[in-house]
mmCIF file of C-alpha atoms and ligand atoms in Angstrom:
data_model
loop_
_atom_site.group_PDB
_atom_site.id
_atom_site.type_symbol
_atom_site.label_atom_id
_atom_site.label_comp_id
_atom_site.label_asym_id
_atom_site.label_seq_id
_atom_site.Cartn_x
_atom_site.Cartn_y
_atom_site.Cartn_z
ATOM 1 C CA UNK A 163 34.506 224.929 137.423
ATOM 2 C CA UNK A 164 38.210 224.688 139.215
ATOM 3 C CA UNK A 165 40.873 225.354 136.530
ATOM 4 C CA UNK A 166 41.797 221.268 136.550
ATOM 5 C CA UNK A 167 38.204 220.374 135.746
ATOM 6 C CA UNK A 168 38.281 222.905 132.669
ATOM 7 C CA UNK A 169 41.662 221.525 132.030
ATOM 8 C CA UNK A 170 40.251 217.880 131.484
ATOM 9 C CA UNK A 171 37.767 219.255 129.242
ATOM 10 C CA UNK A 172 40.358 221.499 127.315
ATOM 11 C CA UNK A 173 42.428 218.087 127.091
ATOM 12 C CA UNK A 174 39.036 216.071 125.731
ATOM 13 C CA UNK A 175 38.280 218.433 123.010
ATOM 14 C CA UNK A 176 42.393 218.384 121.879
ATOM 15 C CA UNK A 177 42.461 214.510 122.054
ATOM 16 C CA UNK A 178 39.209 212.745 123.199
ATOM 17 C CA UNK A 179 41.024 211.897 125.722
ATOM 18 C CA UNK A 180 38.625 211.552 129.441
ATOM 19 C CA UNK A 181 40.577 212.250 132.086
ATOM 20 C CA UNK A 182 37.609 211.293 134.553
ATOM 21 C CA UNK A 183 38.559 207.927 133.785
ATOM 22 C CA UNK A 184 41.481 207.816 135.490
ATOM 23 C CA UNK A 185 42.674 207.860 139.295
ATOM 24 C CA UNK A 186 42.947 211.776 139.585
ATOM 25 C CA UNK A 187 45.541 212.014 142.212
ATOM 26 C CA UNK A 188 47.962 210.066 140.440
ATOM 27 C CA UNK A 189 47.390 211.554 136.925
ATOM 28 C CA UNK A 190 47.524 215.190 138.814
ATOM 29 C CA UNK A 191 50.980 214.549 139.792
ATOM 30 C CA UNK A 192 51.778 213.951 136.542
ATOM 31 C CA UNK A 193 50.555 216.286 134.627
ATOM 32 C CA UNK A 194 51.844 219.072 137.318
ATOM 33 C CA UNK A 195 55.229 217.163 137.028
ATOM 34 C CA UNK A 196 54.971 217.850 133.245
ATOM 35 C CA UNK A 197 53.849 221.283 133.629
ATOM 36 C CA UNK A 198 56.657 222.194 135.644
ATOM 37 C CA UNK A 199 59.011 220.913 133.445
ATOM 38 C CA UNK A 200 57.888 223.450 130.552
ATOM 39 C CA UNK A 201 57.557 226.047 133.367
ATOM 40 C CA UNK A 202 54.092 226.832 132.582
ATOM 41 C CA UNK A 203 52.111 229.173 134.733
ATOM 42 C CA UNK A 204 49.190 226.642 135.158
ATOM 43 C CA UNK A 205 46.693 224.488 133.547
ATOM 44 C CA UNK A 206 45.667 227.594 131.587
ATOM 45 C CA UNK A 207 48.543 228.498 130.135
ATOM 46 C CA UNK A 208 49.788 224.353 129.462
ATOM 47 C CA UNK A 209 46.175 223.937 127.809
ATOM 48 C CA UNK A 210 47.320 226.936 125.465
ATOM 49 C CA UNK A 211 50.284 225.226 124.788
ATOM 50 C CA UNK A 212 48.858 221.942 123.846
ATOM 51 C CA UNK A 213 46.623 223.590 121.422
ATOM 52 C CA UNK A 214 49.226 225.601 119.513
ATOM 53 C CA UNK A 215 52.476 222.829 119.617
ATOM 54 C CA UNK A 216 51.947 219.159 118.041
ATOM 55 C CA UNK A 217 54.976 218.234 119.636
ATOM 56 C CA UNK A 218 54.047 219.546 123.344
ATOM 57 C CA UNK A 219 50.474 217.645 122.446
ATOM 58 C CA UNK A 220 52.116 214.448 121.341
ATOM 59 C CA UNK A 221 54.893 215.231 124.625
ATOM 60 C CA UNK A 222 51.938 215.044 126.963
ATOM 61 C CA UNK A 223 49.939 212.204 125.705
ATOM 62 C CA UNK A 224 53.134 209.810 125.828
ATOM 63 C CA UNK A 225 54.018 211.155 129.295
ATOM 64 C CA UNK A 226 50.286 210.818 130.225
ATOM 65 C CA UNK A 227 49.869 206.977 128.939
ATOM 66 C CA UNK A 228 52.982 205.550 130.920
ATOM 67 C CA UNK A 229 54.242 203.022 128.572
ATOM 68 C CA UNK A 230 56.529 201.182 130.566
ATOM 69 C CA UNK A 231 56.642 197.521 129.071
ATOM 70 C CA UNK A 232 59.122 194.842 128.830
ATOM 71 C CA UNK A 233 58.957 191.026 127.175
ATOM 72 C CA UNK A 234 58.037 188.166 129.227
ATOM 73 C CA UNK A 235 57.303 190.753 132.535
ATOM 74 C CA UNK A 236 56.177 188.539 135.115
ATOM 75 C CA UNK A 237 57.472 185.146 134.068
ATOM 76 C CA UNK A 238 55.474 183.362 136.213
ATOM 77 C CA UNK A 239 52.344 184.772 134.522
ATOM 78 C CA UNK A 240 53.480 183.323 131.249
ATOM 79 C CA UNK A 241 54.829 180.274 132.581
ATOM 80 C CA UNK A 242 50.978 179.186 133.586
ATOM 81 C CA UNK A 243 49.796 180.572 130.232
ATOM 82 C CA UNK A 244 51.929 178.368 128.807
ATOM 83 C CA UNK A 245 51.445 175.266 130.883
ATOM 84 C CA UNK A 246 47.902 175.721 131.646
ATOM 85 C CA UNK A 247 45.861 178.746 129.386
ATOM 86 C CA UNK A 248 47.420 178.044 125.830
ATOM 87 C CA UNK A 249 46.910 174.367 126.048
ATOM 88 C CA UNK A 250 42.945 174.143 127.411
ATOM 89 C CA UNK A 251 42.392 177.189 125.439
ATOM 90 C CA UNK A 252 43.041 175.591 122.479
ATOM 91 C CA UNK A 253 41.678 172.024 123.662
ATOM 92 C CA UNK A 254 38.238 173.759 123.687
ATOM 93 C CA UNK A 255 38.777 176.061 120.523
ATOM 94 C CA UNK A 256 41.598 174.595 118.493
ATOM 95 C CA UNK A 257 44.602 175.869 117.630
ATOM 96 C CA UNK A 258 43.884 179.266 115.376
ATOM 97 C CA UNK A 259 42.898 181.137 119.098
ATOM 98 C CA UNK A 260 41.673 184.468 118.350
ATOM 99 C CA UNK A 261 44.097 186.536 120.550
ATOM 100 C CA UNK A 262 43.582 190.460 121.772
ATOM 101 C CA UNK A 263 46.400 191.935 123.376
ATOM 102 C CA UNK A 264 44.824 195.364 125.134
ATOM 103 C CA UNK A 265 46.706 198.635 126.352
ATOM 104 C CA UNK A 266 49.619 196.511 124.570
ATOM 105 C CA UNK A 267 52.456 199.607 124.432
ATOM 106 C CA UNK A 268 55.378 198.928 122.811
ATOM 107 C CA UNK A 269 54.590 195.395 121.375
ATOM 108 C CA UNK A 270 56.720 193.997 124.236
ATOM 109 C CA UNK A 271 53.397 191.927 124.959
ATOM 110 C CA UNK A 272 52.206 190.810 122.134
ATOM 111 C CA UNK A 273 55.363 189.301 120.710
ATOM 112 C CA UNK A 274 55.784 187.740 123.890
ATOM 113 C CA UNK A 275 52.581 185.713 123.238
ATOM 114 C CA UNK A 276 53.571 185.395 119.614
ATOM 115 C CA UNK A 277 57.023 183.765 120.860
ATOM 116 C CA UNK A 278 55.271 181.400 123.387
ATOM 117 C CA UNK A 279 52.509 180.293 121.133
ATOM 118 C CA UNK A 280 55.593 179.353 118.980
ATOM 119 C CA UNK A 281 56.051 176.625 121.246
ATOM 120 C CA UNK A 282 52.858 175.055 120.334
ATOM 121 C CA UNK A 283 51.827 176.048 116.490
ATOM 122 C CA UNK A 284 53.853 176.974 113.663
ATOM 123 C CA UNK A 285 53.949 181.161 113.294
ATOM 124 C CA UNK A 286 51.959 180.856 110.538
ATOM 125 C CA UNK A 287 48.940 179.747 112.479
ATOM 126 C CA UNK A 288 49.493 182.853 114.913
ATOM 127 C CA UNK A 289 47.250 186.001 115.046
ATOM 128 C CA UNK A 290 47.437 188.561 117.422
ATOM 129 C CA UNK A 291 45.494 192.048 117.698
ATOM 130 C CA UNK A 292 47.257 194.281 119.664
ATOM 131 C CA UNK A 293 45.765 198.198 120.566
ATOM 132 C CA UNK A 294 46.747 201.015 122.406
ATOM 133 C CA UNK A 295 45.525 204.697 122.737
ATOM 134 C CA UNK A 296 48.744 206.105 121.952
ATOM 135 C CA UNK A 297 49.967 206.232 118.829
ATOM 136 C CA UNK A 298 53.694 206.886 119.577
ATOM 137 C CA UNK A 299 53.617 203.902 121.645
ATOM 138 C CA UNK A 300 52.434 201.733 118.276
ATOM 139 C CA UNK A 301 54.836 203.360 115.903
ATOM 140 C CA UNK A 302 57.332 201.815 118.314
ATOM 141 C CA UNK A 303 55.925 198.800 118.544
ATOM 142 C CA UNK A 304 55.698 198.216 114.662
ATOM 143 C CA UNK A 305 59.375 199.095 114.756
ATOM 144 C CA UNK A 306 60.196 196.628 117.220
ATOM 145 C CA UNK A 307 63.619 197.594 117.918
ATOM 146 C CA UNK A 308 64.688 197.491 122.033
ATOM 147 C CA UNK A 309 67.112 198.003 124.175
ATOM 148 C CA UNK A 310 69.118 195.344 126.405
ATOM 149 C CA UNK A 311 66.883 196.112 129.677
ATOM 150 C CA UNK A 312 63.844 195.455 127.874
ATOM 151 C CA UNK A 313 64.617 192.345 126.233
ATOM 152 C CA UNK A 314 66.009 190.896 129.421
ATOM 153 C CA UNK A 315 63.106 188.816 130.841
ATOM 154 C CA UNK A 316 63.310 186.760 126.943
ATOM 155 C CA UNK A 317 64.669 183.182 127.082
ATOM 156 C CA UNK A 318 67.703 182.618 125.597
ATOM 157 C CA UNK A 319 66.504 180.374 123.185
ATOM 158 C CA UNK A 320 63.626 182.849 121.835
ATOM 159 C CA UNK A 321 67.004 185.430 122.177
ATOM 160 C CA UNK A 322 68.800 183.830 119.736
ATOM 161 C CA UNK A 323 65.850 183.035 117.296
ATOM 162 C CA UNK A 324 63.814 185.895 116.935
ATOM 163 C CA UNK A 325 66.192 188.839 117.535
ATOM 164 C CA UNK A 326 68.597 190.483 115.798
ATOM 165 C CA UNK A 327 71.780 193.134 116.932
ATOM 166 C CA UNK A 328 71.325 196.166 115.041
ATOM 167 C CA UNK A 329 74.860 198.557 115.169
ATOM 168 C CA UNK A 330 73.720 200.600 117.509
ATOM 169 C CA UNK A 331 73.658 197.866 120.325
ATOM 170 C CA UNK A 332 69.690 197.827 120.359
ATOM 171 C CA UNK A 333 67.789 194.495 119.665
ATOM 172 C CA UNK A 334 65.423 194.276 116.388
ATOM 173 C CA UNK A 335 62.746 191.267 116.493
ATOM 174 C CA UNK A 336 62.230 189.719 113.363
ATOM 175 C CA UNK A 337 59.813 189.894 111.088
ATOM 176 C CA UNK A 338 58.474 186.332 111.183
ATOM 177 C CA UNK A 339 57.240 187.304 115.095
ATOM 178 C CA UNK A 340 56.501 191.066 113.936
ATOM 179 C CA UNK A 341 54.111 189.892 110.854
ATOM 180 C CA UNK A 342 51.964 187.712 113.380
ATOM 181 C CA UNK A 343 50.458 190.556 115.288
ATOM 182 C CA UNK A 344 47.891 193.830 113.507
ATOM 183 C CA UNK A 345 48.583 196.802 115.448
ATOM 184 C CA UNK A 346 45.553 199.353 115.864
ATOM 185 C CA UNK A 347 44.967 202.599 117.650
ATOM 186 C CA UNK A 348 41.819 202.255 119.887
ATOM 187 C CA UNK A 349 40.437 203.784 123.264
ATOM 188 C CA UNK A 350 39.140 201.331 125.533
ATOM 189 C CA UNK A 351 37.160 204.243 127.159
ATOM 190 C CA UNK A 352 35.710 204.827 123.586
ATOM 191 C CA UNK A 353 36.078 202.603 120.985
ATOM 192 C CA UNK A 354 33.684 199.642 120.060
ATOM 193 C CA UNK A 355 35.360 195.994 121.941
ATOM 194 C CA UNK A 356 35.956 193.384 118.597
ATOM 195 C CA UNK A 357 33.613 190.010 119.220
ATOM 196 C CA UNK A 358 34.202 186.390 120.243
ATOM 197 C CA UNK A 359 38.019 186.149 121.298
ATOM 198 C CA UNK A 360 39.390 183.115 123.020
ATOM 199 C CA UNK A 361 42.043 185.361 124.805
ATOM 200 C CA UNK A 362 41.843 188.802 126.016
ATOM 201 C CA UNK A 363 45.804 189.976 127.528
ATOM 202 C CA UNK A 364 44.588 193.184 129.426
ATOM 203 C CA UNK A 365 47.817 194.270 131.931
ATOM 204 C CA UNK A 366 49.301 197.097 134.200
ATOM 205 C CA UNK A 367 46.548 199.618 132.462
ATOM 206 C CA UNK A 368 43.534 199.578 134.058
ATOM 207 C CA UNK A 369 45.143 200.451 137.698
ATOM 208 C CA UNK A 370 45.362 203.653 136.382
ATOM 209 C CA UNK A 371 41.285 203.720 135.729
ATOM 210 C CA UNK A 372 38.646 204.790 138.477
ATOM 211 C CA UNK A 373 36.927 202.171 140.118
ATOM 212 C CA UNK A 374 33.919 202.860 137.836
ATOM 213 C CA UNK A 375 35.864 202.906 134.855
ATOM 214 C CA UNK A 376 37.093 199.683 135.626
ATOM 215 C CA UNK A 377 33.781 198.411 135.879
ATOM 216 C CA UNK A 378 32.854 198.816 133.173
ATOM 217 C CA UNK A 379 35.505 197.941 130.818
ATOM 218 C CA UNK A 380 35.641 194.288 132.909
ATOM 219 C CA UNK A 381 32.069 194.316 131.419
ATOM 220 C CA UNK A 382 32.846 195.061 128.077
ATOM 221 C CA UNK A 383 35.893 192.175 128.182
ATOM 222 C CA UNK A 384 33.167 189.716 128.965
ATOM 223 C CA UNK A 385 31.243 190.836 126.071
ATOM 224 C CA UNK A 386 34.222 190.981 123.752
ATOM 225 C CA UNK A 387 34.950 187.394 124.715
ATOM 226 C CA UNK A 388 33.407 183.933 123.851
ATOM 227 C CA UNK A 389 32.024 181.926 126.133
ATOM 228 C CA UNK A 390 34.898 179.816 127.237
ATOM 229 C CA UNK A 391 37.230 182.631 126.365
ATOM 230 C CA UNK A 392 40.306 183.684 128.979
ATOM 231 C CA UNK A 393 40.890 187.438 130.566
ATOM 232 C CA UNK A 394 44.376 187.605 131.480
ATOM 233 C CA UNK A 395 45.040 190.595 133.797
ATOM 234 C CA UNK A 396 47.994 191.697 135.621
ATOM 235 C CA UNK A 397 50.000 190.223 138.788
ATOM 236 C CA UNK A 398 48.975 192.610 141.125
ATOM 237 C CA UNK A 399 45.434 193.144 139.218
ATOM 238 C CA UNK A 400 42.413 191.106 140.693
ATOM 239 C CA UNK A 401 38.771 191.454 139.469
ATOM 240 C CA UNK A 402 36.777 191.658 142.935
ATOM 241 C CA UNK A 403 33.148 191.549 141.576
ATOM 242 C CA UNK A 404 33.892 189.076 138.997
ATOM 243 C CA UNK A 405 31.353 186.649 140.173
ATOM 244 C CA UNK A 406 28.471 189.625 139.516
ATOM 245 C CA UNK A 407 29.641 190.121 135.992
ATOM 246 C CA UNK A 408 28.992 186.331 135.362
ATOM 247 C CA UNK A 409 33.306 185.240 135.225
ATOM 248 C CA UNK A 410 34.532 182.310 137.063
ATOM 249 C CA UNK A 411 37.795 183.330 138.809
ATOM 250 C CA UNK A 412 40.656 180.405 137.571
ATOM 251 C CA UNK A 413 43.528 182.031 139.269
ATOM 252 C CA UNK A 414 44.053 185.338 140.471
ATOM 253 C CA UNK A 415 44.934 187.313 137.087
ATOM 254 C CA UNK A 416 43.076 185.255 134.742
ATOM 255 C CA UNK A 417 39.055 184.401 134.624
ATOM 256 C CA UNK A 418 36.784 182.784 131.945
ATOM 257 C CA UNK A 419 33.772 183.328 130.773
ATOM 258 C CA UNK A 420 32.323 180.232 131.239
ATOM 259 C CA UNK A 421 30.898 177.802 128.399
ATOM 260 C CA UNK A 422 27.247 178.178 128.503
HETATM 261 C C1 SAM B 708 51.986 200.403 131.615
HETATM 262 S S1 SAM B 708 51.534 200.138 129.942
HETATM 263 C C2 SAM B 708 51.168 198.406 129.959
HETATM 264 C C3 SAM B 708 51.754 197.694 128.783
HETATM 265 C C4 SAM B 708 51.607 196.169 128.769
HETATM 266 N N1 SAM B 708 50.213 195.768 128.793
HETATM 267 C C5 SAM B 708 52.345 195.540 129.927
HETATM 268 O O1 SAM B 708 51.734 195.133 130.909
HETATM 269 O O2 SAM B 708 53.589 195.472 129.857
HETATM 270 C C6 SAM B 708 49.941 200.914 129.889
HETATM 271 C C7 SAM B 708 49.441 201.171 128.466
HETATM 272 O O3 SAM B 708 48.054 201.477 128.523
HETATM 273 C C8 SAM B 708 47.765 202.392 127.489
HETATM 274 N N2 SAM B 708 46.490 203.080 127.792
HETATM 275 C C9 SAM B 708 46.204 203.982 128.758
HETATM 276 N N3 SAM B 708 44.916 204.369 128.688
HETATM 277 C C10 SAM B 708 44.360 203.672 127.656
HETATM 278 C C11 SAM B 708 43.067 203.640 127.077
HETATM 279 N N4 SAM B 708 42.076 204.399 127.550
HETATM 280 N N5 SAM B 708 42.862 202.831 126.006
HETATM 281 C C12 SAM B 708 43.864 202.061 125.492
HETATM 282 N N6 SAM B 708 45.115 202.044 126.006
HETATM 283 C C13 SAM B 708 45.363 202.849 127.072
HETATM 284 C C14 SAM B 708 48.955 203.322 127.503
HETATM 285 O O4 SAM B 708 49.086 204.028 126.288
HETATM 286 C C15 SAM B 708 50.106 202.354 127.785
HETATM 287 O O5 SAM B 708 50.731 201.950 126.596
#
């Protein structure tokens, strides 16, 4: 076994994490990035760190999860869900749409959709699950405080609404958006999908999976989804054997499972 394959198996046992999941070049250079910067010998002696420091563990798993997020990214994405997704979604299924926001980081995502379903139901009416595998990105995202860049992409109007300055020059949303959306820890290498959603927001994680891995988590989306149900992906994200997994391919980031 070459020391990185041991080291993937050292890293499952610490955090269930599978590193076969994911594109191994890229996550190499990341992890010997990371390794360099606490001048560790090699993946032996980073593995024995891992096990004895929390805080080198917890270090490594942000690092490893890339978390980079921001509201509204891609406006034109949201523009369509708006104009197009929200409204037939909720033409076939009314208006309390089951909503799953996957890989969702820092809540950037999810309260984007919570602000843009604003537009057409009171917040009230507004549910969103939201998951990630790393559980420093959801303590963030239950805080919901940001910074200028990441707010950026927000229109004004939701700006002025939903956010407030806190001293420190950082932005905290409020908690009429904040209450709307259950945040959970949950693998989607691992953990069982949730049933029957009208809208699955999946973006900018799985281009980090093996084509296998992908696969197969495409799959379980279709399951998790009722029939008539939306799988929004990211911009540059495209689902090339969508037509064997049974999806019919609206756009090119989102595809339904259609009605039977
Ligand atoms: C680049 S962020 C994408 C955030 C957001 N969806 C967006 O597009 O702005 C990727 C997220 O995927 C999460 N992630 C990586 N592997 C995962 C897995 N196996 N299960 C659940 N989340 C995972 C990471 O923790 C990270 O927060």
């Amino acid at each position: 076994m070459s020391d990185y394959e041991w080291f993937k198996k050292a890293v499952y046992d610490l955090t269930k994490i599978d590193l076969n999941a994911y594109k191994e070049k890229q996550m190499k250079r990341r992890i010997d990035t990371l390794i360099g910067k606490y001048e560790a010998k090699g993946y032996d002696e980073f593995a024995g760190m891992l096990k004895k420091d929390r805080e080198v563990l917890n270090t490594f798993v942000n690092y490893l999860t890339i978390n980079v997020s921001e509201f509204f990214r891609n406006p034109d994405q949201w523009r369509l869900m708006d104009q197009q997704m929200v409204p037939e979604l909720m033409g076939k299924f009314g208006k309390n749409l089951k909503i799953w926001s996957a890989a969702c980081s820092t809540g950037d995502e999810p309260y984007t959709i919570v602000m843009l379903l604003s537009k057409h139901v009171p917040l009230n009416q507004i549910n969103i699950l939201a998951t990630d595998l790393d559980t420093v990105a959801i303590a963030k995202a239950k805080l919901g405080v940001y910074n200028e860049k990441e707010i950026s992409g927000v229109p004004s109007e939701f700006k002025s609404k939903y956010f407030t300055k806190t001293p420190d020059g950082m932005f905290a949303v409020s908690n009429d958006i904040k209450s709307r959306v259950t945040f959970k820890q949950a693998d989607l290498l691992r953990d069982p999908y949730p049933k029957n959603y009208h809208l699955i927001v999946c973006r900018n994680v799985l281009i980090y999976f093996t084509e296998e891995a992908k696969d197969i988590t495409f799959r379980k989306y279709y399951e998790a989804l009722a029939p008539g149900g939306i799988l929004f992906i990211g911009a540059t994200e495209q689902i090339i054997n969508y037509k064997d997994i049974g999806f019919e391919r609206k756009n090119s980031f989102y595809y339904e499972r259609p009605s039977k």
